mmCIF file of C-alpha atoms in Angstrom:
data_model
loop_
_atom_site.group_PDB
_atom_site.id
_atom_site.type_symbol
_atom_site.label_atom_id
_atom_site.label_comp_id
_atom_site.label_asym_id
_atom_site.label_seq_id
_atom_site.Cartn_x
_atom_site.Cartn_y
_atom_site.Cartn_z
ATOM 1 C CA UNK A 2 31.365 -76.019 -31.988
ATOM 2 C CA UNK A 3 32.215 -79.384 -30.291
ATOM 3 C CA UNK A 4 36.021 -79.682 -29.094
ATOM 4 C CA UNK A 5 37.228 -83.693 -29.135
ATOM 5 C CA UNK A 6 41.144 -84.983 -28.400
ATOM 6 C CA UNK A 7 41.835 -88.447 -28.542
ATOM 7 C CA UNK A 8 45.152 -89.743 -27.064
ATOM 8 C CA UNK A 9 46.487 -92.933 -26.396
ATOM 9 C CA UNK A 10 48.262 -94.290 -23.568
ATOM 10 C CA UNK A 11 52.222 -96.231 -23.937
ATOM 11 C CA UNK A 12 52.934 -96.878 -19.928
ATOM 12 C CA UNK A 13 53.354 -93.332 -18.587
ATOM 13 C CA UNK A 14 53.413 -91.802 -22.094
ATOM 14 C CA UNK A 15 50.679 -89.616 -23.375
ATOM 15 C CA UNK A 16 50.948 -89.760 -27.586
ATOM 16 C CA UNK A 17 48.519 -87.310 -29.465
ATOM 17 C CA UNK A 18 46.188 -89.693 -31.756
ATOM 18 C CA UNK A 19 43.854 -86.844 -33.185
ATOM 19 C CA UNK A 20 41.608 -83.456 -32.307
ATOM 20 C CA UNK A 21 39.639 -81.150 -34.032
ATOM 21 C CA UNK A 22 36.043 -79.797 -33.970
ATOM 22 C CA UNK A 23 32.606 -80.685 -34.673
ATOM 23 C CA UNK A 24 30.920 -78.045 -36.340
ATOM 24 C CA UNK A 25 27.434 -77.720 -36.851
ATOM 25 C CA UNK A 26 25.772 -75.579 -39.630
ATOM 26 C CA UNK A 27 24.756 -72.213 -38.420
ATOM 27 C CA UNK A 28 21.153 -72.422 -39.669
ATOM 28 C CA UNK A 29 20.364 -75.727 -38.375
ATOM 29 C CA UNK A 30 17.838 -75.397 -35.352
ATOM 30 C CA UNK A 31 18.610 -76.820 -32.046
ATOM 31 C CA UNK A 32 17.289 -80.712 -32.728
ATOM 32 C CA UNK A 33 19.431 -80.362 -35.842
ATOM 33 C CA UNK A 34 22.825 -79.226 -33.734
ATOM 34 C CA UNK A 35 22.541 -81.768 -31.032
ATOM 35 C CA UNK A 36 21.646 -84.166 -34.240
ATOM 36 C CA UNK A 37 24.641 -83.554 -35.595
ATOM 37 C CA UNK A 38 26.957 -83.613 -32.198
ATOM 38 C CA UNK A 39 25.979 -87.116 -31.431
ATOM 39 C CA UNK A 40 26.714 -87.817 -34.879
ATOM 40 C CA UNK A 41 30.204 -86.337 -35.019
ATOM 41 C CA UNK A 42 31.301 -88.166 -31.601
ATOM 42 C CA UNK A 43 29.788 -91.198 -32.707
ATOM 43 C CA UNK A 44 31.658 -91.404 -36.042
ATOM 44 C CA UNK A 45 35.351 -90.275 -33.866
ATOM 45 C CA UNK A 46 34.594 -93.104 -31.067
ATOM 46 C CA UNK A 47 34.054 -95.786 -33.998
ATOM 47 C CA UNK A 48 36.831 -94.805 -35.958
ATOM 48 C CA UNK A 49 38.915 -94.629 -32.973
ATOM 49 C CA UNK A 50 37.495 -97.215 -30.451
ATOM 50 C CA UNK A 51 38.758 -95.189 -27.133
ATOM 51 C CA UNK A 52 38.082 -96.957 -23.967
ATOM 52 C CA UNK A 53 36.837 -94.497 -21.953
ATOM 53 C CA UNK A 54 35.467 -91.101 -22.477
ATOM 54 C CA UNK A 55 36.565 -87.430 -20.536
ATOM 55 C CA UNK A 56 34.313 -84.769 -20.933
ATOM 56 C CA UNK A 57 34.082 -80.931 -18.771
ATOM 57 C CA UNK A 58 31.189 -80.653 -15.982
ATOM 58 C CA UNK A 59 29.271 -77.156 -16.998
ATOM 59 C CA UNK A 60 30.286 -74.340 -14.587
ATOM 60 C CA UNK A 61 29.114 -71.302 -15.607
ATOM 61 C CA UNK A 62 27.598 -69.601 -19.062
ATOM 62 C CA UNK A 63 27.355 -65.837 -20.344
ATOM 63 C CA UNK A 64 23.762 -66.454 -19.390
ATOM 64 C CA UNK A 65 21.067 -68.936 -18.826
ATOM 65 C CA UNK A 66 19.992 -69.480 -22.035
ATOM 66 C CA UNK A 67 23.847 -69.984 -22.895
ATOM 67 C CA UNK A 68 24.138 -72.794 -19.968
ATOM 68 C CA UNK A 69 20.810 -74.515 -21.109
ATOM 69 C CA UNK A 70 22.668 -74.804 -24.674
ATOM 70 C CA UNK A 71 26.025 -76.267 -23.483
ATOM 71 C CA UNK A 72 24.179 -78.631 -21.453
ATOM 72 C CA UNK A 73 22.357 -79.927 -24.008
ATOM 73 C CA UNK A 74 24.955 -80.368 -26.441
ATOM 74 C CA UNK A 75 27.577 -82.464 -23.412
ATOM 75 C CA UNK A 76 23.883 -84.653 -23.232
ATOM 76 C CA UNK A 77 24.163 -85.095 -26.856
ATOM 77 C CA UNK A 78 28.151 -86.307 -25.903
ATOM 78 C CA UNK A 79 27.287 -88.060 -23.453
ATOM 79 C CA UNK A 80 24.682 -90.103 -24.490
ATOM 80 C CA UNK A 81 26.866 -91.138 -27.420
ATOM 81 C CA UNK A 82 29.841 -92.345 -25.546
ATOM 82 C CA UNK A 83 27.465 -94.387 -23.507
ATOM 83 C CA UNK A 84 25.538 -95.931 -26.569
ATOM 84 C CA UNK A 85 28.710 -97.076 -27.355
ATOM 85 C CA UNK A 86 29.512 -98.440 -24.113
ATOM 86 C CA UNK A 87 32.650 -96.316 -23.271
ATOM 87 C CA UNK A 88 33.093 -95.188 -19.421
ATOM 88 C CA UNK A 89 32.672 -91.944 -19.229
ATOM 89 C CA UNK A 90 34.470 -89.479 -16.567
ATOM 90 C CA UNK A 91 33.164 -85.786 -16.088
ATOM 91 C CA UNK A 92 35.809 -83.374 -14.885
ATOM 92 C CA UNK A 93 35.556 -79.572 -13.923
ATOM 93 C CA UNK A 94 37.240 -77.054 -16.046
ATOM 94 C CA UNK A 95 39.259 -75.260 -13.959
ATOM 95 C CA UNK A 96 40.139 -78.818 -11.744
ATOM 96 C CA UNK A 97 41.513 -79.487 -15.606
ATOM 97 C CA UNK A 98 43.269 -76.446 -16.309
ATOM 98 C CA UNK A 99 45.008 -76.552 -12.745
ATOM 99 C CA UNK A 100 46.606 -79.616 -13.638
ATOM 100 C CA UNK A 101 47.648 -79.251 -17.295
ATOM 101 C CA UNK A 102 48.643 -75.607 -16.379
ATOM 102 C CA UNK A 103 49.120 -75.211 -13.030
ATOM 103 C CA UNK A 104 45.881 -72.498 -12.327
ATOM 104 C CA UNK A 105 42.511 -72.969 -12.632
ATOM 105 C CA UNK A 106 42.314 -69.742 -13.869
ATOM 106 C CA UNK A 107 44.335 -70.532 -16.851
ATOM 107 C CA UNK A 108 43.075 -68.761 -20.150
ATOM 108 C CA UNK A 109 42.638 -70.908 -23.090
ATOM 109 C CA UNK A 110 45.253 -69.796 -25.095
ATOM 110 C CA UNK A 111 47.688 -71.104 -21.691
ATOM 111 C CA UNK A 112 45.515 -74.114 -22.559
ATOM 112 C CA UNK A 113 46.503 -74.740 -25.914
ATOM 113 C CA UNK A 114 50.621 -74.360 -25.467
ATOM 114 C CA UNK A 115 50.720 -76.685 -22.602
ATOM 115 C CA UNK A 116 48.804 -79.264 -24.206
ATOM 116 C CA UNK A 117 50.613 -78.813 -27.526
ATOM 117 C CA UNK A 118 54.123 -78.991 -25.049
ATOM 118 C CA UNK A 119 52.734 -81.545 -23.219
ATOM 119 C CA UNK A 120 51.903 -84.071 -26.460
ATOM 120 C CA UNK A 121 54.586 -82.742 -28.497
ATOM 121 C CA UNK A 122 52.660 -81.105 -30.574
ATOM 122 C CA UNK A 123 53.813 -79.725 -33.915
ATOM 123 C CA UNK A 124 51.531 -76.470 -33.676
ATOM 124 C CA UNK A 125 48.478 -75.243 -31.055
ATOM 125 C CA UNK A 126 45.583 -76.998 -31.286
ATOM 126 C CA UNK A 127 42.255 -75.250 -32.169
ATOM 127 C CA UNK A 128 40.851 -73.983 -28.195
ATOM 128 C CA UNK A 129 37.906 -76.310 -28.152
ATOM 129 C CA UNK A 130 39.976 -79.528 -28.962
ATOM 130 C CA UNK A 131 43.218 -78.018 -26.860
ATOM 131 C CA UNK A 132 40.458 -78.405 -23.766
ATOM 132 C CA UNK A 133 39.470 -81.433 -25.146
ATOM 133 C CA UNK A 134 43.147 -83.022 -24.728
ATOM 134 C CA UNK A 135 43.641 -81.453 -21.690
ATOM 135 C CA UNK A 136 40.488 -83.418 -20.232
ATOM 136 C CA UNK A 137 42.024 -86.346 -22.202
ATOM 137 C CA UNK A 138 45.419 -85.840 -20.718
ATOM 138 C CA UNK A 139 44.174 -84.824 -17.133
ATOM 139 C CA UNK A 140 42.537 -88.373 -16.949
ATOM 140 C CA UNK A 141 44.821 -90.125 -17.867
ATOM 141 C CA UNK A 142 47.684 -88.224 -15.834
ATOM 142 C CA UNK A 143 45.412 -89.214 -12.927
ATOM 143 C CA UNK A 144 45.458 -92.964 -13.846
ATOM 144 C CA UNK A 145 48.881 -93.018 -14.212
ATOM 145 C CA UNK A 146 49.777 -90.986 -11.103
ATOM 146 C CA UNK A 147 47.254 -91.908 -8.690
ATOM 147 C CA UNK A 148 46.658 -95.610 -10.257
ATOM 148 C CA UNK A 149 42.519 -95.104 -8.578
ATOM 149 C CA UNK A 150 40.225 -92.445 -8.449
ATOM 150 C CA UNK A 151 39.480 -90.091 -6.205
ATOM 151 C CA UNK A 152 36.219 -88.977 -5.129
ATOM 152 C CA UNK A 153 36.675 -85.306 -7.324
ATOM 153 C CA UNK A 154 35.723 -87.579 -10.595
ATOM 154 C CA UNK A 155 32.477 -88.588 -11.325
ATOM 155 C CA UNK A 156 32.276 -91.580 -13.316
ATOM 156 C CA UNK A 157 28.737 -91.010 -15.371
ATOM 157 C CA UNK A 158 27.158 -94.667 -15.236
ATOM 158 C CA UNK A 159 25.973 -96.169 -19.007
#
């Protein structure tokens, strides 16, 4: 399952556009997954048309196989924001959680009520697309604050 947020910018203001998951069927082999990822953020950046793109750096995984997986599926991500020519910013997980919740350590359900406090959210987002709008929010909550970027970003060149 593929977590996505998409949030638009007023000024300061963050306003909650749309999140949810991409889900891919349990029997389809790996090809078939990452098929089907690429697909699903393909089809939310056209309907959408974001500018840019935030997406989680891989830290850690139950295990190597695990890591190898994840890693495949942000390529799959990544390599459709960039066909579509967004910019795309990578951001470490707990570097997001820090500032949406105030630890790095935060646990995802901590996620999920700050972002839905944060965007005035009606009810919790699903966890994958809560971390998705936090990684949303984060960069822009940089922009606004900071107006530049600091060297803790890595800007993933199309």
């Amino acid at each position: 399952m593929t977590g996505f947020g998409v949030i638009e910018s007023q000024g300061p203001r963050q306003v909650y556009v749309a999140s949810g998951c991409i889900r891919t069927a349990a029997k389809a082999d790996l090809a078939g997954k990452l098929a089907e990822i690429f697909a699903g953020i393909t089809e939310i950046i056209q309907q959408y048309s974001p500018q840019e793109m935030a997406i989680e750096k891989v830290f850690m995984a139950k295990s190597a196989s695990s890591a190898l997986k994840l890693g495949q599926a942000r390529g799959a991500a990544l390599v459709a924001g960039a066909n579509l020519g967004l910019t795309v910013f990578e951001y470490e997980a707990r570097k997001i959680k820090q500032a949406v919740v105030g630890t790095g350590a935060a646990e995802k359900s901590q996620v999920q009520h700050m972002v839905k406090t944060l965007l005035k959210l009606p009810a919790q987002p699903q966890q994958d697309a809560a971390d998705a709008l936090g990684a949303n929010s984060f960069r822009r909550g940089r922009m606004v604050s900071l107006g530049q970027h600091s060297g803790s970003e890595r800007k993933t060149d199309n």
